[in-house]
Amino acid sequence: MSVAERGPAVARTVSPPVSARRPSPSPARAVVALAPLSLTIALGLWGIRRQNTLWGDESVTYQLAHRDPAQIWHTAHHVDLVHALYYALMHEIFGLFGGGLLTLRLPSVLAMSLAASGVGLLGLRLTRPRAGLLAGLVFALLPQTQKYAQEGRSYAMVCALVTWATYALVAAVPHRARWRWAAYGSAMLPACLLHEFAVLALVAHGVTLAVSRVPRPVLTAWSATAAGVAAGLLPLAIRSAGQSGQVSWISGPVRLRYFLVVAVVGMVCARTPLGTRGPVRLSALAVPILLLPGLLLLTASLAKPLFVDRYVLYSNTGIALLLGAWLDHPHRRWRSSRTAWIAATAVLAALVPPSLALRTPQSRSNDATAIGAAIREEGHPGDGLLYLPGQQRILTAANPADTRLLTDLALAQNPVSSNTLAGTELPAHEIAARMLKFDRIVLVRATAAHSPTDPQEKAKTSTLRRHFHKSTTTHVNGAHVTTYVRDHHPSLGDEATTRKP
């Protein structure tokens, strides 16, 4: 048949494949990247001082970051090896900008802001600009994001690195350039060295590629990069296994309810048509990163409790992507939806109370600043001082002025000279003998302290019970600070005055 005999050309309509869509214009990319970043910075700076208080873990960061690199290294041989890289990094930041409260927390604000920007760009790449923008804004508003953006620990940095590693992974699938895989590995390895459980994101990424049925060369490249990351982490994992006592405080899943709620919400969102594009579907990426790290930790917890929500903080990337695409769904179908706007307003209103609460000292499990203030109030110059258990000494080490006028009766070597977090303590009989030389002793006892098991703790409690009586007790977040007075007369009772600051 000749060309003239063929049907009209307009009779055939060919739709271009989804993957052939032009990339989003740069103004849209800029908005998607900068709006979540700006919102996260604004929320991070709001109430960042938390009434000038520190909690226990931040107190550890503050102390270790003020030690020189050699001391950090020697301390890591005894304890907290998994956080040694973070302490070394914070030491350098303190050296540049001073070791104050703002310097302690601002790196986390900046890291979480970069994570929010990365979430937005992930959403844009997987779906469309509006869904990406919504995902980034949702991420910024999540209570966990707001909480750990204002905390002087490594979790925000880990979250940012995993988020950008995920972006590099998605970008590497269609292009297959070696430098993209190098970028992926260069983000994942530091994330794992900052916190070992970031390696669980590798598992989620592998599942994403498997369910997306990417070409074999892509799987091969990812496998090689993942093997390199695992090999780089292996020495740290082997050495830190000997410090497993660091997580002995975990008696069961910590804040499991949040994980369960976002998992259910995420699965509901995943059932909605999300309008994805490209070789990797949004649900294929978001669902594994949301669920798998937490589920793997829960599975491991059957043998030894390990689940703590902040250990897999980066899983919030998944729920943010799913919620962003779900919120974009009504706009794609009906262009505007009064119901969607009402729902969004209701959610924002519901977030106000927890957002306010997160910026109070009571939002953390203890308050090292309040404990130090209670010691100053309870103690008199020359009084004895005890911690039960001895690890509680961590809570006051960040501000030595709180305990300077008191004598630490159990201390053998201070934390710095012993290359530990809480120092080392004297033998039990020496602690008891020193206690009997004092008429007043201030005891700092953890709120959730269990019955003493080691000889030193038993010596403290038995000597107090036999030779002292309670005078006053101040209850603060995470501890009880009690003054004990020596029993010089048998008639002295066991009455005590209890007060709260």
Coordinates of C-alpha atoms in Angstrom, one line a residue:
M1 CA 0.0 0.0 0.0
S2 CA 1.4 3.4 -1.0
V3 CA 1.8 6.3 1.4
A4 CA -1.1 8.1 -0.2
E5 CA -3.4 5.2 0.5
R6 CA -2.7 5.1 4.2
G7 CA -5.3 6.5 6.7
P8 CA -5.0 10.1 7.9
A9 CA -2.1 10.6 10.3
V10 CA -4.4 12.3 12.8
A11 CA -6.3 9.1 13.3
R12 CA -3.4 7.7 15.4
T13 CA -2.6 9.1 18.8
V14 CA 0.4 7.8 20.6
S15 CA 0.8 8.8 24.3
P16 CA 4.5 9.2 25.3
P17 CA 5.7 6.8 28.0
V18 CA 5.6 8.1 31.6
S19 CA 9.4 7.9 31.8
A20 CA 9.8 10.3 28.9
R21 CA 8.3 13.3 30.8
R22 CA 10.5 16.2 31.0
P23 CA 12.1 17.0 34.3
S24 CA 10.4 19.5 36.5
P25 CA 11.5 23.1 35.9
S26 CA 14.1 24.5 38.2
P27 CA 11.7 27.0 39.9
A28 CA 9.6 24.1 41.1
R29 CA 12.7 22.2 42.2
A30 CA 13.8 25.2 44.2
V31 CA 10.5 25.6 46.0
V32 CA 10.3 21.9 46.7
A33 CA 13.8 21.9 48.2
L34 CA 13.8 25.2 50.0
A35 CA 10.3 25.3 51.5
P36 CA 10.7 22.2 53.7
L37 CA 14.3 23.2 54.6
S38 CA 13.1 26.7 55.7
L39 CA 10.2 25.3 57.7
T40 CA 12.4 22.8 59.5
I41 CA 15.0 25.5 60.3
A42 CA 12.2 27.7 61.7
L43 CA 10.7 24.9 63.8
G44 CA 14.2 23.8 64.9
L45 CA 15.1 27.3 66.2
W46 CA 11.8 27.7 67.9
G47 CA 12.4 26.9 71.6
I48 CA 15.8 25.3 70.8
R49 CA 17.2 26.0 74.3
R50 CA 14.4 24.1 76.0
Q51 CA 14.6 26.5 78.9
N52 CA 18.4 26.1 79.0
T53 CA 18.2 22.4 80.0
L54 CA 20.1 19.3 79.0
W55 CA 18.9 15.7 79.3
G56 CA 21.2 12.8 80.0
D57 CA 22.3 11.7 76.5
E58 CA 23.0 15.3 75.5
S59 CA 25.0 15.7 78.7
V60 CA 27.2 12.8 77.5
T61 CA 27.7 14.5 74.1
Y62 CA 28.6 17.7 75.8
Q63 CA 31.2 16.0 78.0
L64 CA 32.8 13.9 75.3
A65 CA 32.9 16.7 72.8
H66 CA 34.9 18.8 75.2
R67 CA 37.6 16.1 75.5
D68 CA 40.5 16.0 73.0
P69 CA 40.5 13.5 70.2
A70 CA 42.9 11.2 72.1
Q71 CA 40.7 11.1 75.1
I72 CA 37.6 10.4 72.9
W73 CA 39.5 7.5 71.3
H74 CA 40.6 6.1 74.7
T75 CA 37.1 6.4 76.1
A76 CA 35.6 4.7 73.0
H77 CA 37.7 1.7 73.9
H78 CA 35.7 1.3 77.1
V79 CA 32.3 2.6 76.2
D80 CA 30.2 4.3 73.5
L81 CA 32.4 3.2 70.6
V82 CA 29.3 3.4 68.4
H83 CA 29.1 7.2 68.9
A84 CA 32.8 7.9 68.7
L85 CA 32.7 9.5 65.2
Y86 CA 29.9 11.8 66.3
Y87 CA 31.8 12.9 69.4
A88 CA 34.9 13.6 67.3
L89 CA 32.8 15.6 64.9
M90 CA 31.2 17.6 67.7
H91 CA 34.6 18.2 69.2
E92 CA 35.7 19.9 66.0
I93 CA 32.4 21.9 65.8
F94 CA 32.9 23.0 69.5
G95 CA 36.4 24.1 68.6
L96 CA 35.2 26.3 65.8
F97 CA 32.0 27.8 67.3
G98 CA 32.4 27.3 71.1
G99 CA 30.9 24.6 73.3
G100 CA 27.6 26.1 74.3
L101 CA 24.0 24.8 74.2
L102 CA 23.3 26.3 70.8
T103 CA 26.4 24.8 69.2
L104 CA 25.4 21.5 70.7
R105 CA 22.0 21.5 69.0
L106 CA 22.3 23.6 65.8
P107 CA 24.1 20.8 63.8
S108 CA 21.0 18.6 64.4
V109 CA 18.7 21.5 63.2
L110 CA 20.8 21.9 60.0
A111 CA 21.0 18.1 59.4
M112 CA 17.2 17.6 59.8
S113 CA 16.6 20.6 57.5
L114 CA 18.7 18.9 54.8
A115 CA 16.8 15.7 55.4
A116 CA 13.5 17.6 54.9
S117 CA 14.8 19.0 51.6
G118 CA 15.9 15.6 50.5
V119 CA 12.4 14.2 51.2
G120 CA 10.8 16.9 49.1
L121 CA 13.1 16.2 46.2
L122 CA 12.5 12.5 46.5
G123 CA 8.8 13.1 46.3
L124 CA 9.3 15.3 43.2
R125 CA 11.4 12.8 41.5
L126 CA 9.1 9.9 42.2
T127 CA 5.8 11.7 41.6
R128 CA 5.3 15.4 40.9
P129 CA 6.3 18.8 42.4
R130 CA 3.2 19.3 44.6
A131 CA 3.5 15.8 46.1
G132 CA 7.2 16.4 46.8
L133 CA 6.5 19.7 48.4
L134 CA 3.8 18.2 50.6
A135 CA 6.1 15.3 51.6
G136 CA 8.8 17.7 52.6
L137 CA 6.4 19.8 54.7
V138 CA 4.9 16.7 56.3
F139 CA 8.4 15.5 57.3
A140 CA 9.2 18.9 58.8
L141 CA 6.0 18.8 60.9
L142 CA 6.3 15.2 62.2
P143 CA 6.8 15.2 66.0
Q144 CA 9.8 13.0 65.8
T145 CA 11.4 15.4 63.3
Q146 CA 10.8 18.3 65.6
K147 CA 12.1 16.4 68.6
Y148 CA 15.4 15.2 67.2
A149 CA 16.1 18.3 65.3
Q150 CA 16.6 19.9 68.7
E151 CA 18.7 17.2 70.3
G152 CA 22.5 17.1 70.5
R153 CA 22.8 13.5 69.3
S154 CA 23.7 11.8 66.0
Y155 CA 20.2 10.8 64.9
A156 CA 19.4 13.9 62.8
M157 CA 22.7 13.5 61.0
V158 CA 22.0 9.8 60.3
C159 CA 18.5 10.7 59.1
A160 CA 19.9 13.3 56.6
L161 CA 22.6 10.9 55.3
V162 CA 20.2 8.1 54.8
T163 CA 17.7 10.4 53.1
W164 CA 20.2 11.7 50.6
A165 CA 21.6 8.2 50.1
T166 CA 18.0 7.2 49.2
Y167 CA 17.9 10.0 46.7
A168 CA 21.2 9.0 45.2
L169 CA 19.8 5.4 44.8
V170 CA 16.7 6.5 43.0
A171 CA 18.8 8.8 40.7
A172 CA 21.2 6.0 40.0
V173 CA 18.6 3.4 38.8
P174 CA 17.8 5.0 35.4
H175 CA 21.3 6.5 34.7
R176 CA 23.6 3.8 36.0
A177 CA 26.6 6.2 36.2
R178 CA 29.3 5.0 38.5
W179 CA 29.6 8.3 40.2
R180 CA 26.0 8.1 41.3
W181 CA 26.7 4.7 43.0
A182 CA 29.8 6.3 44.6
A183 CA 27.6 9.1 45.9
Y184 CA 25.2 6.5 47.3
G185 CA 27.9 4.6 49.1
S186 CA 29.5 7.9 50.3
A187 CA 26.3 8.8 52.1
M188 CA 25.4 5.4 53.5
L189 CA 28.8 4.5 55.0
P190 CA 29.1 7.7 57.2
A191 CA 25.5 7.1 58.2
C192 CA 26.3 3.6 59.4
L193 CA 29.5 4.8 61.2
L194 CA 27.5 7.4 63.0
H195 CA 24.9 4.8 64.1
E196 CA 25.2 1.1 63.2
F197 CA 21.5 0.6 62.7
A198 CA 21.5 2.8 59.7
V199 CA 22.7 -0.4 57.9
L200 CA 19.0 -1.6 58.1
A201 CA 18.3 1.0 55.4
L202 CA 20.4 -1.0 53.1
V203 CA 18.0 -3.9 53.5
A204 CA 15.1 -1.6 52.7
H205 CA 16.9 -0.3 49.6
G206 CA 17.5 -3.8 48.4
V207 CA 13.9 -4.8 48.7
T208 CA 12.9 -1.6 46.8
L209 CA 15.1 -2.6 43.9
A210 CA 13.9 -6.2 44.0
V211 CA 10.1 -5.3 43.9
S212 CA 10.8 -2.6 41.2
R213 CA 12.4 -5.3 39.0
V214 CA 15.3 -3.1 38.0
P215 CA 17.7 -4.5 35.4
R216 CA 20.4 -6.9 36.5
P217 CA 23.3 -4.4 36.1
V218 CA 21.5 -2.1 38.5
L219 CA 21.2 -4.9 41.1
T220 CA 24.8 -5.7 40.6
A221 CA 26.0 -2.2 41.1
W222 CA 23.8 -1.8 44.2
S223 CA 25.1 -5.1 45.6
A224 CA 28.7 -4.1 45.1
T225 CA 28.1 -0.7 46.8
A226 CA 26.2 -2.3 49.7
A227 CA 29.0 -4.8 50.2
G228 CA 31.5 -2.0 50.4
V229 CA 29.4 -0.2 53.0
A230 CA 29.0 -3.4 55.0
A231 CA 32.8 -4.0 54.8
G232 CA 33.5 -0.5 56.0
L233 CA 31.1 -1.0 59.0
L234 CA 32.3 -4.5 59.9
P235 CA 35.3 -3.5 62.1
L236 CA 33.2 -1.1 64.1
A237 CA 30.4 -3.7 64.5
I238 CA 32.9 -6.3 65.7
R239 CA 34.6 -4.0 68.2
S240 CA 31.3 -2.5 69.5
A241 CA 29.8 -5.9 70.1
G242 CA 31.9 -6.1 73.2
Q243 CA 30.1 -3.1 74.6
S244 CA 26.6 -4.5 74.3
G245 CA 26.0 -3.6 77.9
Q246 CA 25.4 -0.1 76.6
V247 CA 21.9 -1.1 75.6
S248 CA 21.2 -3.1 78.7
W249 CA 18.8 -0.4 79.8
I250 CA 16.4 -1.4 77.1
S251 CA 14.0 -3.8 78.8
G252 CA 11.4 -3.8 76.0
P253 CA 10.4 -1.8 72.9
V254 CA 10.7 1.9 73.5
R255 CA 7.9 4.1 72.1
L256 CA 6.6 1.3 69.9
R257 CA 3.2 2.9 69.6
Y258 CA 4.5 5.6 67.3
F259 CA 6.0 3.0 64.9
L260 CA 2.7 1.0 64.9
V261 CA 0.6 4.1 64.2
V262 CA 2.7 5.4 61.3
A263 CA 3.0 1.9 59.9
V264 CA -0.8 1.6 59.7
V265 CA -1.2 5.1 58.3
G266 CA 1.5 4.4 55.7
M267 CA -0.1 1.2 54.6
V268 CA -3.5 2.9 54.2
C269 CA -1.8 5.7 52.1
A270 CA 0.0 3.1 50.0
R271 CA -3.3 1.6 48.8
T272 CA -4.2 5.0 47.2
P273 CA -3.3 5.6 43.5
L274 CA -0.2 7.7 44.1
G275 CA 0.5 8.8 40.5
T276 CA 4.2 7.7 40.5
R277 CA 6.6 7.9 37.6
G278 CA 9.9 6.5 36.7
P279 CA 11.4 3.0 37.2
V280 CA 11.0 3.1 41.0
R281 CA 7.4 3.5 42.3
L282 CA 6.9 5.7 45.4
S283 CA 5.2 2.9 47.3
A284 CA 8.0 0.5 46.4
L285 CA 10.5 2.9 48.0
A286 CA 8.5 4.3 50.9
V287 CA 6.9 1.2 52.4
P288 CA 10.2 -0.8 52.8
I289 CA 12.0 2.2 54.4
L290 CA 9.1 2.8 56.7
L291 CA 8.5 -0.8 57.8
L292 CA 11.6 -2.9 57.4
P293 CA 14.2 -1.3 59.8
G294 CA 11.7 -1.2 62.6
L295 CA 10.5 -4.7 62.0
L296 CA 14.0 -6.1 61.8
L297 CA 14.8 -4.4 65.1
L298 CA 11.7 -5.9 66.7
T299 CA 12.7 -9.3 65.4
A300 CA 16.1 -9.0 66.8
S301 CA 14.5 -7.9 70.1
L302 CA 13.1 -11.4 70.5
A303 CA 16.7 -12.4 71.5
K304 CA 17.8 -9.1 73.0
P305 CA 15.7 -5.9 73.4
L306 CA 17.0 -3.4 70.9
F307 CA 14.0 -1.4 69.6
V308 CA 14.1 2.3 70.3
D309 CA 12.3 4.6 67.9
R310 CA 15.1 7.0 67.4
Y311 CA 17.4 4.2 66.2
V312 CA 15.4 4.1 63.0
L313 CA 14.5 7.8 62.9
Y314 CA 15.1 7.8 59.1
S315 CA 12.0 5.6 58.6
N316 CA 10.0 8.8 58.8
T317 CA 11.1 9.4 55.3
G318 CA 8.7 6.7 54.2
I319 CA 5.6 8.0 56.0
A320 CA 6.3 11.6 54.8
L321 CA 6.5 10.4 51.2
L322 CA 3.3 8.4 51.5
L323 CA 1.4 11.1 53.2
G324 CA 2.6 13.7 50.7
A325 CA 1.4 11.7 47.7
W326 CA -1.8 10.8 49.5
L327 CA -2.5 14.5 50.2
D328 CA -1.8 15.3 46.6
H329 CA -4.3 12.7 45.4
P330 CA -7.5 14.8 45.8
H331 CA -5.9 17.7 43.9
R332 CA -5.1 15.4 41.0
R333 CA -8.6 14.2 40.8
W334 CA -10.7 17.2 41.6
R335 CA -8.2 20.1 41.4
S336 CA -9.5 21.5 44.7
S337 CA -11.0 19.8 47.6
R338 CA -12.6 21.6 50.6
T339 CA -12.5 18.3 52.5
A340 CA -8.7 18.1 52.0
W341 CA -8.1 21.6 53.2
I342 CA -10.3 21.0 56.3
A343 CA -8.4 17.8 57.1
A344 CA -5.1 19.6 56.7
T345 CA -6.2 22.4 59.0
A346 CA -7.4 19.9 61.6
V347 CA -4.1 18.0 61.4
L348 CA -2.1 21.2 61.9
A349 CA -4.2 22.2 64.9
A350 CA -3.7 18.7 66.4
L351 CA 0.1 19.1 66.0
V352 CA 0.2 22.3 68.1
P353 CA 0.0 20.7 71.6
P354 CA 2.7 18.1 71.0
S355 CA 4.9 20.7 69.3
L356 CA 4.6 22.9 72.4
A357 CA 5.3 20.0 74.7
L358 CA 8.4 18.9 72.8
R359 CA 10.0 22.2 73.7
T360 CA 9.7 21.7 77.5
P361 CA 12.2 19.9 79.7
Q362 CA 9.5 17.4 80.6
S363 CA 9.5 16.1 77.0
R364 CA 12.7 14.1 77.7
S365 CA 13.2 11.1 80.0
N366 CA 15.3 13.1 82.5
D367 CA 16.5 16.7 83.1
A368 CA 20.2 16.9 84.0
T369 CA 20.0 20.6 84.6
A370 CA 17.2 20.2 87.1
I371 CA 19.0 17.4 88.9
G372 CA 22.1 19.7 89.3
A373 CA 19.9 22.5 90.6
A374 CA 18.3 20.1 93.1
I375 CA 21.7 19.0 94.4
R376 CA 22.7 22.7 94.9
E377 CA 19.5 23.2 96.8
E378 CA 19.7 20.1 99.0
G379 CA 23.4 20.1 99.7
H380 CA 25.4 22.2 102.1
P381 CA 29.2 22.8 101.7
G382 CA 31.1 19.8 103.0
D383 CA 28.2 17.3 102.6
G384 CA 28.8 13.9 101.1
L385 CA 27.4 13.0 97.7
L386 CA 26.3 9.6 96.3
Y387 CA 24.8 8.3 93.1
L388 CA 22.6 5.3 92.9
P389 CA 23.5 3.7 90.6
G390 CA 26.9 5.2 89.9
Q391 CA 26.0 5.8 86.3
Q392 CA 23.8 8.7 87.4
R393 CA 27.0 10.7 87.8
I394 CA 26.7 11.3 84.0
L395 CA 23.8 13.6 84.7
T396 CA 25.9 16.1 86.7
A397 CA 29.3 15.8 85.0
A398 CA 28.4 18.4 82.3
N399 CA 28.3 21.2 85.0
P400 CA 30.8 20.5 87.8
A401 CA 29.8 23.7 89.6
D402 CA 26.6 21.9 90.8
T403 CA 28.6 19.5 92.9
R404 CA 31.9 21.4 93.5
L405 CA 31.1 22.0 97.2
L406 CA 30.2 18.4 98.0
T407 CA 32.4 15.3 98.4
D408 CA 31.7 12.4 96.0
L409 CA 32.1 9.6 98.5
A410 CA 32.2 6.7 96.0
L411 CA 34.4 8.2 93.3
A412 CA 37.8 6.6 92.7
Q413 CA 38.7 8.2 89.4
N414 CA 36.8 11.0 87.6
P415 CA 35.3 10.4 84.1
V416 CA 38.1 12.2 82.3
S417 CA 41.1 10.5 84.0
S418 CA 39.5 7.1 83.8
N419 CA 38.4 7.5 80.2
T420 CA 34.8 6.6 81.1
L421 CA 31.4 8.3 81.1
A422 CA 30.7 8.1 84.8
G423 CA 34.1 7.5 86.4
T424 CA 35.1 4.5 88.5
E425 CA 34.1 3.8 92.0
L426 CA 35.9 2.6 95.2
P427 CA 35.4 -0.9 96.6
A428 CA 32.3 -1.4 98.7
H429 CA 34.0 -1.4 102.1
E430 CA 35.8 1.8 101.4
I431 CA 32.5 3.5 100.3
A432 CA 30.8 2.4 103.5
A433 CA 33.7 3.6 105.6
R434 CA 33.8 7.0 103.9
M435 CA 30.0 7.4 104.4
L436 CA 30.3 7.0 108.1
K437 CA 32.6 10.0 108.3
F438 CA 29.8 12.4 107.2
D439 CA 26.8 13.7 109.0
R440 CA 24.9 14.6 105.9
I441 CA 24.8 12.8 102.5
V442 CA 23.0 13.9 99.4
L443 CA 21.8 10.9 97.3
V444 CA 20.9 11.1 93.6
R445 CA 18.8 8.2 92.7
A446 CA 17.3 7.4 89.3
T447 CA 13.5 7.4 89.2
A448 CA 13.4 3.9 87.7
A449 CA 16.4 2.5 89.7
H450 CA 16.1 -1.2 90.3
S451 CA 17.2 -3.0 93.5
P452 CA 21.0 -2.8 93.7
T453 CA 22.9 -5.9 92.5
D454 CA 26.6 -5.0 92.6
P455 CA 28.6 -4.7 95.9
Q456 CA 29.1 -0.9 95.7
E457 CA 25.4 -0.2 95.3
K458 CA 24.5 -2.6 98.1
A459 CA 27.0 -0.9 100.4
K460 CA 25.5 2.5 99.7
T461 CA 21.9 1.4 100.4
S462 CA 22.7 -0.7 103.4
T463 CA 24.8 2.0 105.1
L464 CA 22.2 4.6 104.5
R465 CA 19.5 2.3 105.9
R466 CA 21.4 1.4 109.1
H467 CA 23.1 4.7 110.0
F468 CA 21.1 7.5 108.3
H469 CA 17.5 8.7 108.0
K470 CA 15.9 10.7 105.3
S471 CA 15.6 14.5 105.8
T472 CA 14.2 16.0 102.6
T473 CA 13.6 14.8 99.1
T474 CA 13.3 16.8 95.9
H475 CA 11.6 15.1 92.9
V476 CA 12.8 16.1 89.5
N477 CA 12.4 14.7 86.0
G478 CA 14.4 11.4 86.0
A479 CA 15.7 11.4 89.6
H480 CA 15.0 11.8 93.3
V481 CA 17.5 14.0 95.2
T482 CA 17.4 13.1 98.9
T483 CA 19.3 14.4 101.9
Y484 CA 20.2 11.8 104.5
V485 CA 21.2 12.8 108.1
R486 CA 23.3 10.6 110.4
D487 CA 21.5 8.8 113.2
H488 CA 23.3 10.0 116.3
H489 CA 20.4 9.1 118.6
P490 CA 18.2 6.0 118.4
S491 CA 15.1 8.1 118.9
L492 CA 15.5 9.7 115.5
G493 CA 12.7 8.6 113.3
D494 CA 12.6 7.9 109.6
E495 CA 10.4 10.9 108.9
A496 CA 11.2 12.9 105.8
T497 CA 10.0 16.0 104.2
T498 CA 9.2 15.7 100.5
R499 CA 9.1 18.6 98.1
K500 CA 9.1 19.3 94.4
P501 CA 11.1 22.2 92.9

